mmCIF file of C-alpha atoms in Angstrom:
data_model
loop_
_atom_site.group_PDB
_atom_site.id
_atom_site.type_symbol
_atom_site.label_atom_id
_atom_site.label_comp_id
_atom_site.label_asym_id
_atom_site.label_seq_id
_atom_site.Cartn_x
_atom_site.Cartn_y
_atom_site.Cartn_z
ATOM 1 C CA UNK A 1 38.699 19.222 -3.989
ATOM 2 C CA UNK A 2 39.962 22.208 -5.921
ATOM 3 C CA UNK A 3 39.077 25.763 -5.071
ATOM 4 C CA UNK A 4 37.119 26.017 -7.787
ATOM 5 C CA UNK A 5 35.101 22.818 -7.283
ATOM 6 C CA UNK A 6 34.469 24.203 -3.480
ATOM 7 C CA UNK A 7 33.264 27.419 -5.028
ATOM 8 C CA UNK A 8 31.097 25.653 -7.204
ATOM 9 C CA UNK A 9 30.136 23.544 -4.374
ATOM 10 C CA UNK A 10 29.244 26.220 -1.891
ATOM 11 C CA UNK A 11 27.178 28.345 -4.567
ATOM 12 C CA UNK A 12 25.356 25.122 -5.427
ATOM 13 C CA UNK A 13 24.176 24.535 -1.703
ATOM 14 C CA UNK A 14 23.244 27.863 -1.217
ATOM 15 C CA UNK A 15 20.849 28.389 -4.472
ATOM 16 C CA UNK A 16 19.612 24.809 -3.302
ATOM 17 C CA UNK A 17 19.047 26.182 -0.010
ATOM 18 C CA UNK A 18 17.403 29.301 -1.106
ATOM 19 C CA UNK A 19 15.135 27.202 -3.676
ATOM 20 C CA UNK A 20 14.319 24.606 -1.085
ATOM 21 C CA UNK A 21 12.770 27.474 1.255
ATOM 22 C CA UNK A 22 11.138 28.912 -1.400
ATOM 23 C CA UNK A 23 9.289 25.723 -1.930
ATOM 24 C CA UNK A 24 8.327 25.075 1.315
ATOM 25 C CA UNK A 25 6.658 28.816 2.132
ATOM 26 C CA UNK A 26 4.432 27.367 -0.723
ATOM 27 C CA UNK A 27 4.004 23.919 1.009
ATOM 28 C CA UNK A 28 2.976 25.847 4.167
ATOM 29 C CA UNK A 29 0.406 27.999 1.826
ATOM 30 C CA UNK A 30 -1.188 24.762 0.735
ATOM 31 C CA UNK A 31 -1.461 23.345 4.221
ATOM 32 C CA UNK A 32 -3.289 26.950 5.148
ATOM 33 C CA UNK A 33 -5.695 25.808 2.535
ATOM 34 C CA UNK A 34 -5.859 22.682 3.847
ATOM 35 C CA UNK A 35 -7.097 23.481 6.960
ATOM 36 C CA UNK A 36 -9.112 26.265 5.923
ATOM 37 C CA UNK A 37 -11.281 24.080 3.595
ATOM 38 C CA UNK A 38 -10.750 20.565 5.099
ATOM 39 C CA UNK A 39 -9.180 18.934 2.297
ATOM 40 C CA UNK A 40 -7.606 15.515 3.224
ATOM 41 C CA UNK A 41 -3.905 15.413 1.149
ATOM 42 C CA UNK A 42 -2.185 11.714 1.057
ATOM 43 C CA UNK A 43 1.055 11.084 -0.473
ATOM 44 C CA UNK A 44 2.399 8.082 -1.188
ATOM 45 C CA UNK A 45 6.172 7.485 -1.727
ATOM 46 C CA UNK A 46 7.752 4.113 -2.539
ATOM 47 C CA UNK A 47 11.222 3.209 -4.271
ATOM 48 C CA UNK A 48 13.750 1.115 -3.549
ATOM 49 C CA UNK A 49 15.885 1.072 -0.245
ATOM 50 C CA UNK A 50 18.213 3.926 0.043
ATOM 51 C CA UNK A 51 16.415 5.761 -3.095
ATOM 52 C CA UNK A 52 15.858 9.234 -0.762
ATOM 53 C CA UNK A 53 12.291 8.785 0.922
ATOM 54 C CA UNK A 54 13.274 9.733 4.432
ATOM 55 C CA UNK A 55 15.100 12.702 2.956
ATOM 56 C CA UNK A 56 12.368 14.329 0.428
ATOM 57 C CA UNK A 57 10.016 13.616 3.553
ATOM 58 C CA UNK A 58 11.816 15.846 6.057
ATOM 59 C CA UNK A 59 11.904 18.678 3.341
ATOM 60 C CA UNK A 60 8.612 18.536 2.650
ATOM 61 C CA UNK A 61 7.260 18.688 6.818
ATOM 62 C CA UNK A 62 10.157 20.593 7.884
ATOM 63 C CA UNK A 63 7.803 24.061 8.431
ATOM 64 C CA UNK A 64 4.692 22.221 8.148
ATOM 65 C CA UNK A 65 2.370 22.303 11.539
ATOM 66 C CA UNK A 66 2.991 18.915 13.136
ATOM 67 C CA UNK A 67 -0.410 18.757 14.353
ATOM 68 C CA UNK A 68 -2.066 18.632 11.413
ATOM 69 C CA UNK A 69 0.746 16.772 9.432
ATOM 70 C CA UNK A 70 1.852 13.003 9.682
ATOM 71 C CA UNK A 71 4.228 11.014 8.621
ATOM 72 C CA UNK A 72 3.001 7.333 8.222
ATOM 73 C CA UNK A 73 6.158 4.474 8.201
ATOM 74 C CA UNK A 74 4.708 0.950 9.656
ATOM 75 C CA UNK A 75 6.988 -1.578 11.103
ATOM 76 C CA UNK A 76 6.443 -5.019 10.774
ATOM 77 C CA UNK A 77 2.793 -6.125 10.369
ATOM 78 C CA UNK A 78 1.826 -7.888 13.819
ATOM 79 C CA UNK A 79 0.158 -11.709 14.185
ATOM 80 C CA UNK A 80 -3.538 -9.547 14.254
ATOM 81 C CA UNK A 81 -2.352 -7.533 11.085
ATOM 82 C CA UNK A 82 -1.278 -10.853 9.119
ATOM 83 C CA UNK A 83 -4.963 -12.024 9.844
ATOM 84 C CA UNK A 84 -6.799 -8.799 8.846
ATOM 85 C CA UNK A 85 -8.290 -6.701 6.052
ATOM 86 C CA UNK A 86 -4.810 -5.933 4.323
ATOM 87 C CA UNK A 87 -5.639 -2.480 4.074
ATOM 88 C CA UNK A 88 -6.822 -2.321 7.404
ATOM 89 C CA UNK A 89 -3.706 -1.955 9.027
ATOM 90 C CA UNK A 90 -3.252 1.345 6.887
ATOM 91 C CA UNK A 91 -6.786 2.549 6.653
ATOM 92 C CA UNK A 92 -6.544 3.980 10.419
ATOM 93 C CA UNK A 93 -3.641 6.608 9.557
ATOM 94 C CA UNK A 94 -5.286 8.195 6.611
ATOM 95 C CA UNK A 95 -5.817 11.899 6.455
ATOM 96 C CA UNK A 96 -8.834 13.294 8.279
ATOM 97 C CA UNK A 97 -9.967 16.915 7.648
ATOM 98 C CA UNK A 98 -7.359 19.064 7.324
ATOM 99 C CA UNK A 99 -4.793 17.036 7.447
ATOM 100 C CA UNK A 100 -1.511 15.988 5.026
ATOM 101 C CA UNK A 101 -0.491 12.530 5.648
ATOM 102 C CA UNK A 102 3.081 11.339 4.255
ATOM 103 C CA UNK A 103 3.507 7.396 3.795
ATOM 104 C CA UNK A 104 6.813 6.431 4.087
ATOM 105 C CA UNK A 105 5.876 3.104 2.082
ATOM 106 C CA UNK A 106 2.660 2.030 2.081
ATOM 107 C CA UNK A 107 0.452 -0.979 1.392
ATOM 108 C CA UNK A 108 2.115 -0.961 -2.294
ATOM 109 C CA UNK A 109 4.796 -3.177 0.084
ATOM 110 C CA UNK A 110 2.600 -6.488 -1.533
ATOM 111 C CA UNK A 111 3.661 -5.440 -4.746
ATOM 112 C CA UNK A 112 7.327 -4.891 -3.755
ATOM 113 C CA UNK A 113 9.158 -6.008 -0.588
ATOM 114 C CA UNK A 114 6.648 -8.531 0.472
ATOM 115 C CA UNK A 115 6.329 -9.585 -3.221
ATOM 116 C CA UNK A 116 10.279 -9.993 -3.696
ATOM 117 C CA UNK A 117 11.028 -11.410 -0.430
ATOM 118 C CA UNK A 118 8.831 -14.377 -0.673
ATOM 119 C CA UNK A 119 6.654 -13.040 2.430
ATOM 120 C CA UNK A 120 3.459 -13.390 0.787
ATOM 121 C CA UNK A 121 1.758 -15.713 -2.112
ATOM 122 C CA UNK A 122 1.116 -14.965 -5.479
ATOM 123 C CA UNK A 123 -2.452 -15.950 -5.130
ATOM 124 C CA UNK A 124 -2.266 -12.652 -2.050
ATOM 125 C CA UNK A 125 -0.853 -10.774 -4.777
ATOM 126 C CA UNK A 126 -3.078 -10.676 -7.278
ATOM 127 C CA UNK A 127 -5.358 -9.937 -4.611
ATOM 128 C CA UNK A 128 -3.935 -6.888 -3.788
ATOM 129 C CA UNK A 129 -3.751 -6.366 -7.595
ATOM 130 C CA UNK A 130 -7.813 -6.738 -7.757
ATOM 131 C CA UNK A 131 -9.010 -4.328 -4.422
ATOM 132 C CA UNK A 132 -6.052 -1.780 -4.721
ATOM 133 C CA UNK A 133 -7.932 0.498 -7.420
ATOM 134 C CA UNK A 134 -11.502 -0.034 -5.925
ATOM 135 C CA UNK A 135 -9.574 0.988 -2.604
ATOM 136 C CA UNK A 136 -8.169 4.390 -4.057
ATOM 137 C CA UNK A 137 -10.977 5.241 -6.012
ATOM 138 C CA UNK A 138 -13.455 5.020 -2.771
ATOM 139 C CA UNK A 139 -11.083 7.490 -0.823
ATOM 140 C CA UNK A 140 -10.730 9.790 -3.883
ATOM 141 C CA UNK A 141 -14.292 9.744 -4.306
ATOM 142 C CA UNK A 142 -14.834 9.936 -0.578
ATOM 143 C CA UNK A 143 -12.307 13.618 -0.934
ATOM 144 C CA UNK A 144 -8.912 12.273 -0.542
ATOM 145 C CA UNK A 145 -6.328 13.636 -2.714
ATOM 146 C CA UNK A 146 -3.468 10.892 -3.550
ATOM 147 C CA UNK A 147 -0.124 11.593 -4.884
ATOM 148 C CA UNK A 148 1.693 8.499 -5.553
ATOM 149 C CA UNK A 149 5.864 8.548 -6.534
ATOM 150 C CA UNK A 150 8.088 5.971 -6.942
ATOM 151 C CA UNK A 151 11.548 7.033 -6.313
ATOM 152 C CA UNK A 152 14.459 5.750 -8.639
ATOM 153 C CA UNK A 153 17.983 4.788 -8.098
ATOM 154 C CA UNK A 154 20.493 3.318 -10.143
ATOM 155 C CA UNK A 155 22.217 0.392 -9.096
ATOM 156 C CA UNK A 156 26.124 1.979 -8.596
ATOM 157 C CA UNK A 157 24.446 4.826 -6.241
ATOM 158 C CA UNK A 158 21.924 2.425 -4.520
ATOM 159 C CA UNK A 159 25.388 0.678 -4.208
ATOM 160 C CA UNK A 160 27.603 3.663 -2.767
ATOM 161 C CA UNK A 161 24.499 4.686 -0.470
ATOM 162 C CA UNK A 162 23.743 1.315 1.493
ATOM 163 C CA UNK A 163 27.748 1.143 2.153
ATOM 164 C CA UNK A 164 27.315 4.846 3.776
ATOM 165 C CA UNK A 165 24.904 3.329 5.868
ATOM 166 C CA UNK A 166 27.444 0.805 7.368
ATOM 167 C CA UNK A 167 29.827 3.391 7.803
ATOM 168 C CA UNK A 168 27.950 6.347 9.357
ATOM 169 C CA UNK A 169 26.884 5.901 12.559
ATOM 170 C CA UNK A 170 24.296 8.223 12.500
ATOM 171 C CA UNK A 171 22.316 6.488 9.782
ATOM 172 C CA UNK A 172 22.750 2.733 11.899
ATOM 173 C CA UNK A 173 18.851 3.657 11.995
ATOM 174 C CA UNK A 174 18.424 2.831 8.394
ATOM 175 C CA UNK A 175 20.169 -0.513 8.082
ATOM 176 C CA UNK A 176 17.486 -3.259 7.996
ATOM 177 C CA UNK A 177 17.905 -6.645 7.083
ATOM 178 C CA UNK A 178 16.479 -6.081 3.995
ATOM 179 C CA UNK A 179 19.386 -3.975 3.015
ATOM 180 C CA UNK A 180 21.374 -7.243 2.528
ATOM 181 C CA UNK A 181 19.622 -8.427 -0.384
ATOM 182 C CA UNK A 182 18.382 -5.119 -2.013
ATOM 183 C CA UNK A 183 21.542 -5.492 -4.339
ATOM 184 C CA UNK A 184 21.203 -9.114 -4.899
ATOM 185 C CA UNK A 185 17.263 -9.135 -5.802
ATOM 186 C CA UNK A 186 17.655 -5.601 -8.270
ATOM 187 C CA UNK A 187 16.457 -7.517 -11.222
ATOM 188 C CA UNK A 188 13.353 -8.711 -8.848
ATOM 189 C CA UNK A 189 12.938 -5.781 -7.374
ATOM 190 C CA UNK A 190 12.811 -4.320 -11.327
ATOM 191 C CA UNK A 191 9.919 -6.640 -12.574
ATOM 192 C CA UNK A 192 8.345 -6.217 -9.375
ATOM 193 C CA UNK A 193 8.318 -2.308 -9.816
ATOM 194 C CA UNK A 194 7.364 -2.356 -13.551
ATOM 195 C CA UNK A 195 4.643 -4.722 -12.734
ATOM 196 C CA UNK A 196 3.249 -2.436 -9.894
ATOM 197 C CA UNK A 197 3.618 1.007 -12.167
ATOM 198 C CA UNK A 198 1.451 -0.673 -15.051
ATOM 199 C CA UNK A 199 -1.271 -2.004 -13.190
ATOM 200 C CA UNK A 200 -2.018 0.792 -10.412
ATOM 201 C CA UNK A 201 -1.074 3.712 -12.611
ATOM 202 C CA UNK A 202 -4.912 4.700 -12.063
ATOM 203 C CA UNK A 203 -6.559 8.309 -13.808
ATOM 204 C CA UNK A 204 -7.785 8.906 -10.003
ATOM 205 C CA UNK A 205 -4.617 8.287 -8.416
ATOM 206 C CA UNK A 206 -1.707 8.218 -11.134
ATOM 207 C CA UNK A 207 1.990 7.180 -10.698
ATOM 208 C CA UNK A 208 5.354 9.546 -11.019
ATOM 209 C CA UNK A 209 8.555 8.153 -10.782
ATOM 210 C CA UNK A 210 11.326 10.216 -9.924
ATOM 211 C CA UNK A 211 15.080 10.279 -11.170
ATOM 212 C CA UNK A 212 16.970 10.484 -7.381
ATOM 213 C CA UNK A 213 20.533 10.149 -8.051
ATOM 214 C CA UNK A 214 20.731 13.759 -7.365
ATOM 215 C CA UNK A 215 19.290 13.829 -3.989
ATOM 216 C CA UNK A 216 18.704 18.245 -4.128
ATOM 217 C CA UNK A 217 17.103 18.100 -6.992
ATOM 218 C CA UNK A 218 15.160 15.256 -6.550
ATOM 219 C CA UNK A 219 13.723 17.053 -3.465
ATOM 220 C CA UNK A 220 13.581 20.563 -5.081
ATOM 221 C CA UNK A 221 11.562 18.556 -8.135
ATOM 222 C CA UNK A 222 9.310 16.410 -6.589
ATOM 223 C CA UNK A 223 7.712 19.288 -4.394
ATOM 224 C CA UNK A 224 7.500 21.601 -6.965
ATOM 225 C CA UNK A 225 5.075 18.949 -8.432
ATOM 226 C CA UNK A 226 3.105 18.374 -5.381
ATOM 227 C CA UNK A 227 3.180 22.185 -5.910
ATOM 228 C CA UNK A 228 1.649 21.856 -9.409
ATOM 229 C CA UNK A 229 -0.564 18.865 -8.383
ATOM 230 C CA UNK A 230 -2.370 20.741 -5.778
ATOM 231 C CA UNK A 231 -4.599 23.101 -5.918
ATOM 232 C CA UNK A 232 -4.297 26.689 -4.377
ATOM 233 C CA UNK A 233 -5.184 29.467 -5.866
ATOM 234 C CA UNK A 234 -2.302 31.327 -3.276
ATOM 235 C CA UNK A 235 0.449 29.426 -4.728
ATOM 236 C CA UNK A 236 3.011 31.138 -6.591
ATOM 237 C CA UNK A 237 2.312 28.552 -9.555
ATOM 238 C CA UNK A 238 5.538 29.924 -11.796
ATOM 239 C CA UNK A 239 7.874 28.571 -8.698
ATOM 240 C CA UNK A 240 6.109 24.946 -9.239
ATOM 241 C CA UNK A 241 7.500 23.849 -12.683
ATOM 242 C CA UNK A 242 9.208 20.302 -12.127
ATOM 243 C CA UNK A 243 12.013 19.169 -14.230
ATOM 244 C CA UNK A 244 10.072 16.481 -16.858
ATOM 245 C CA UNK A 245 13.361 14.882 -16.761
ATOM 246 C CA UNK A 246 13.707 14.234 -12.931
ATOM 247 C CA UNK A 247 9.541 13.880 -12.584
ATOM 248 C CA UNK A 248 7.801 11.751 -14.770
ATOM 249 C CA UNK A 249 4.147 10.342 -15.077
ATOM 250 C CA UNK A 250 4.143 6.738 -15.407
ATOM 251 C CA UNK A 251 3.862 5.657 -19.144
ATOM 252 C CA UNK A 252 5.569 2.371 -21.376
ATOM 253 C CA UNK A 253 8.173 4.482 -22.457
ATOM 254 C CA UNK A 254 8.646 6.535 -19.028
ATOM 255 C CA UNK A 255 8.493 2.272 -17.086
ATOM 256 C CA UNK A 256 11.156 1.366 -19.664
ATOM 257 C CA UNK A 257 13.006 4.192 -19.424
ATOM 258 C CA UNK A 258 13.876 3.502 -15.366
ATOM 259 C CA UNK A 259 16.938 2.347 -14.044
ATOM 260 C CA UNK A 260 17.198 -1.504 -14.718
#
């Protein structure tokens, strides 16, 4: 790299650095409030594999209190989960008073991984289709405040990212057997998104996709609008003004507008 490019480089990271922190002194005001007032904070984030999730989730709890914050990522449903409640399985991990739960995916995996993989029917689909608004609607009514982003990637950096994986040995952790196929299946794994965005892009709990090519800003962006979505009257409000470009409510033209 150049001298130049390094420069640019270095001054980059730092004003990333200083933005990111920042940020997260108004994260830890909101969790304050949180406490203070017992407000129950859920955010959802789903996306395809390698999009950024574990990554915008450690910048978000880094200076958060781990006893009242959680970070929800379920492993493979067990035999009792397959012949539950779906939801049930997730219900015991929401927020309680005070606390900020973080889903790192969530039961939205009927409408995507399960959905694309063949791991569940289309007649358990459209059942997850029919409950999935009732079921958000009774925890926002019942004072549960849900966030919902989809995280976006474009095929050549989902690409460059999922090879990293194979090469870095600190990110072995990552590689699932899903991986394989996440290339293979993008046009499902388009339909099934766009499908998912229309039809649970609720007024009480809306969607926002997010651009994440650019993994700082992506990060910087999306918790400046949890930021803005939030309320707290101690927040320095003027720091939480997301790029439109990089954050965007779920519309038609926004849907069509993602990575295909």
């Amino acid at each position: 790299m150049p001298r130049d490019d390094k420069k640019e480089a270095g001054r980059s990271k730092k004003v990333y650095k200083h933005d990111l922190r920042d940020l997260q002194i108004e994260l830890v005001k909101i969790q304050r409030r949180a406490i203070a007032h017992n407000h129950r904070i859920l955010i959802i984030f789903e996306g395809r594999d390698a999009a950024g999730k574990d990554g915008i989730i450690k910048r978000i709890t880094e200076h958060l209190s781990p006893r009242e914050t959680r970070v929800v990522a379920l492993g493979k449903p067990s035999d009792r989960d397959t012949r539950s409640w779906y939801f049930q399985r997730y219900a015991s991990h929401l927020p309680a008073d005070g606390e900020i739960v973080l889903f790192n995916r969530s039961w939205y995996n009927r409408a995507g991984v399960e959905r694309v993989m063949g791991f569940v029917s289309d007649d358990q689909v459209e059942a997850f289709y029919d409950n999935v608004g009732a079921f958000e609607k009774m925890l926002v009514g019942d004072g549960t405040q849900i966030l919902k982003y989809y995280l976006d990637i474009s095929k050549p950096e989902q690409s460059r990212r999922l090879a990293d994986r194979d090469k870095d040995p600190l990110k072995q952790w990552k590689k699932s057997p899903i991986d394989a196929v996440a290339l293979e299946k993008w046009d499902d794994y388009t339909a099934a998104r766009d499908d998912m965005l229309r039809r649970t892009d609720f007024t009480h709990a809306p969607w926002f996709a997010v651009h994440t090519d650019d993994k700082r800003q992506a990060r910087l962006n999306t918790i400046r609008h949890i930021i803005k979505s939030i309320d707290c009257p101690e927040t320095d409000k003027a720091l939480a003004v997301p790029d439109e470009t990089i954050v965007l409510q779920a519309t038609k033209k926004t849907i069509a507008a993602l990575h295909r």
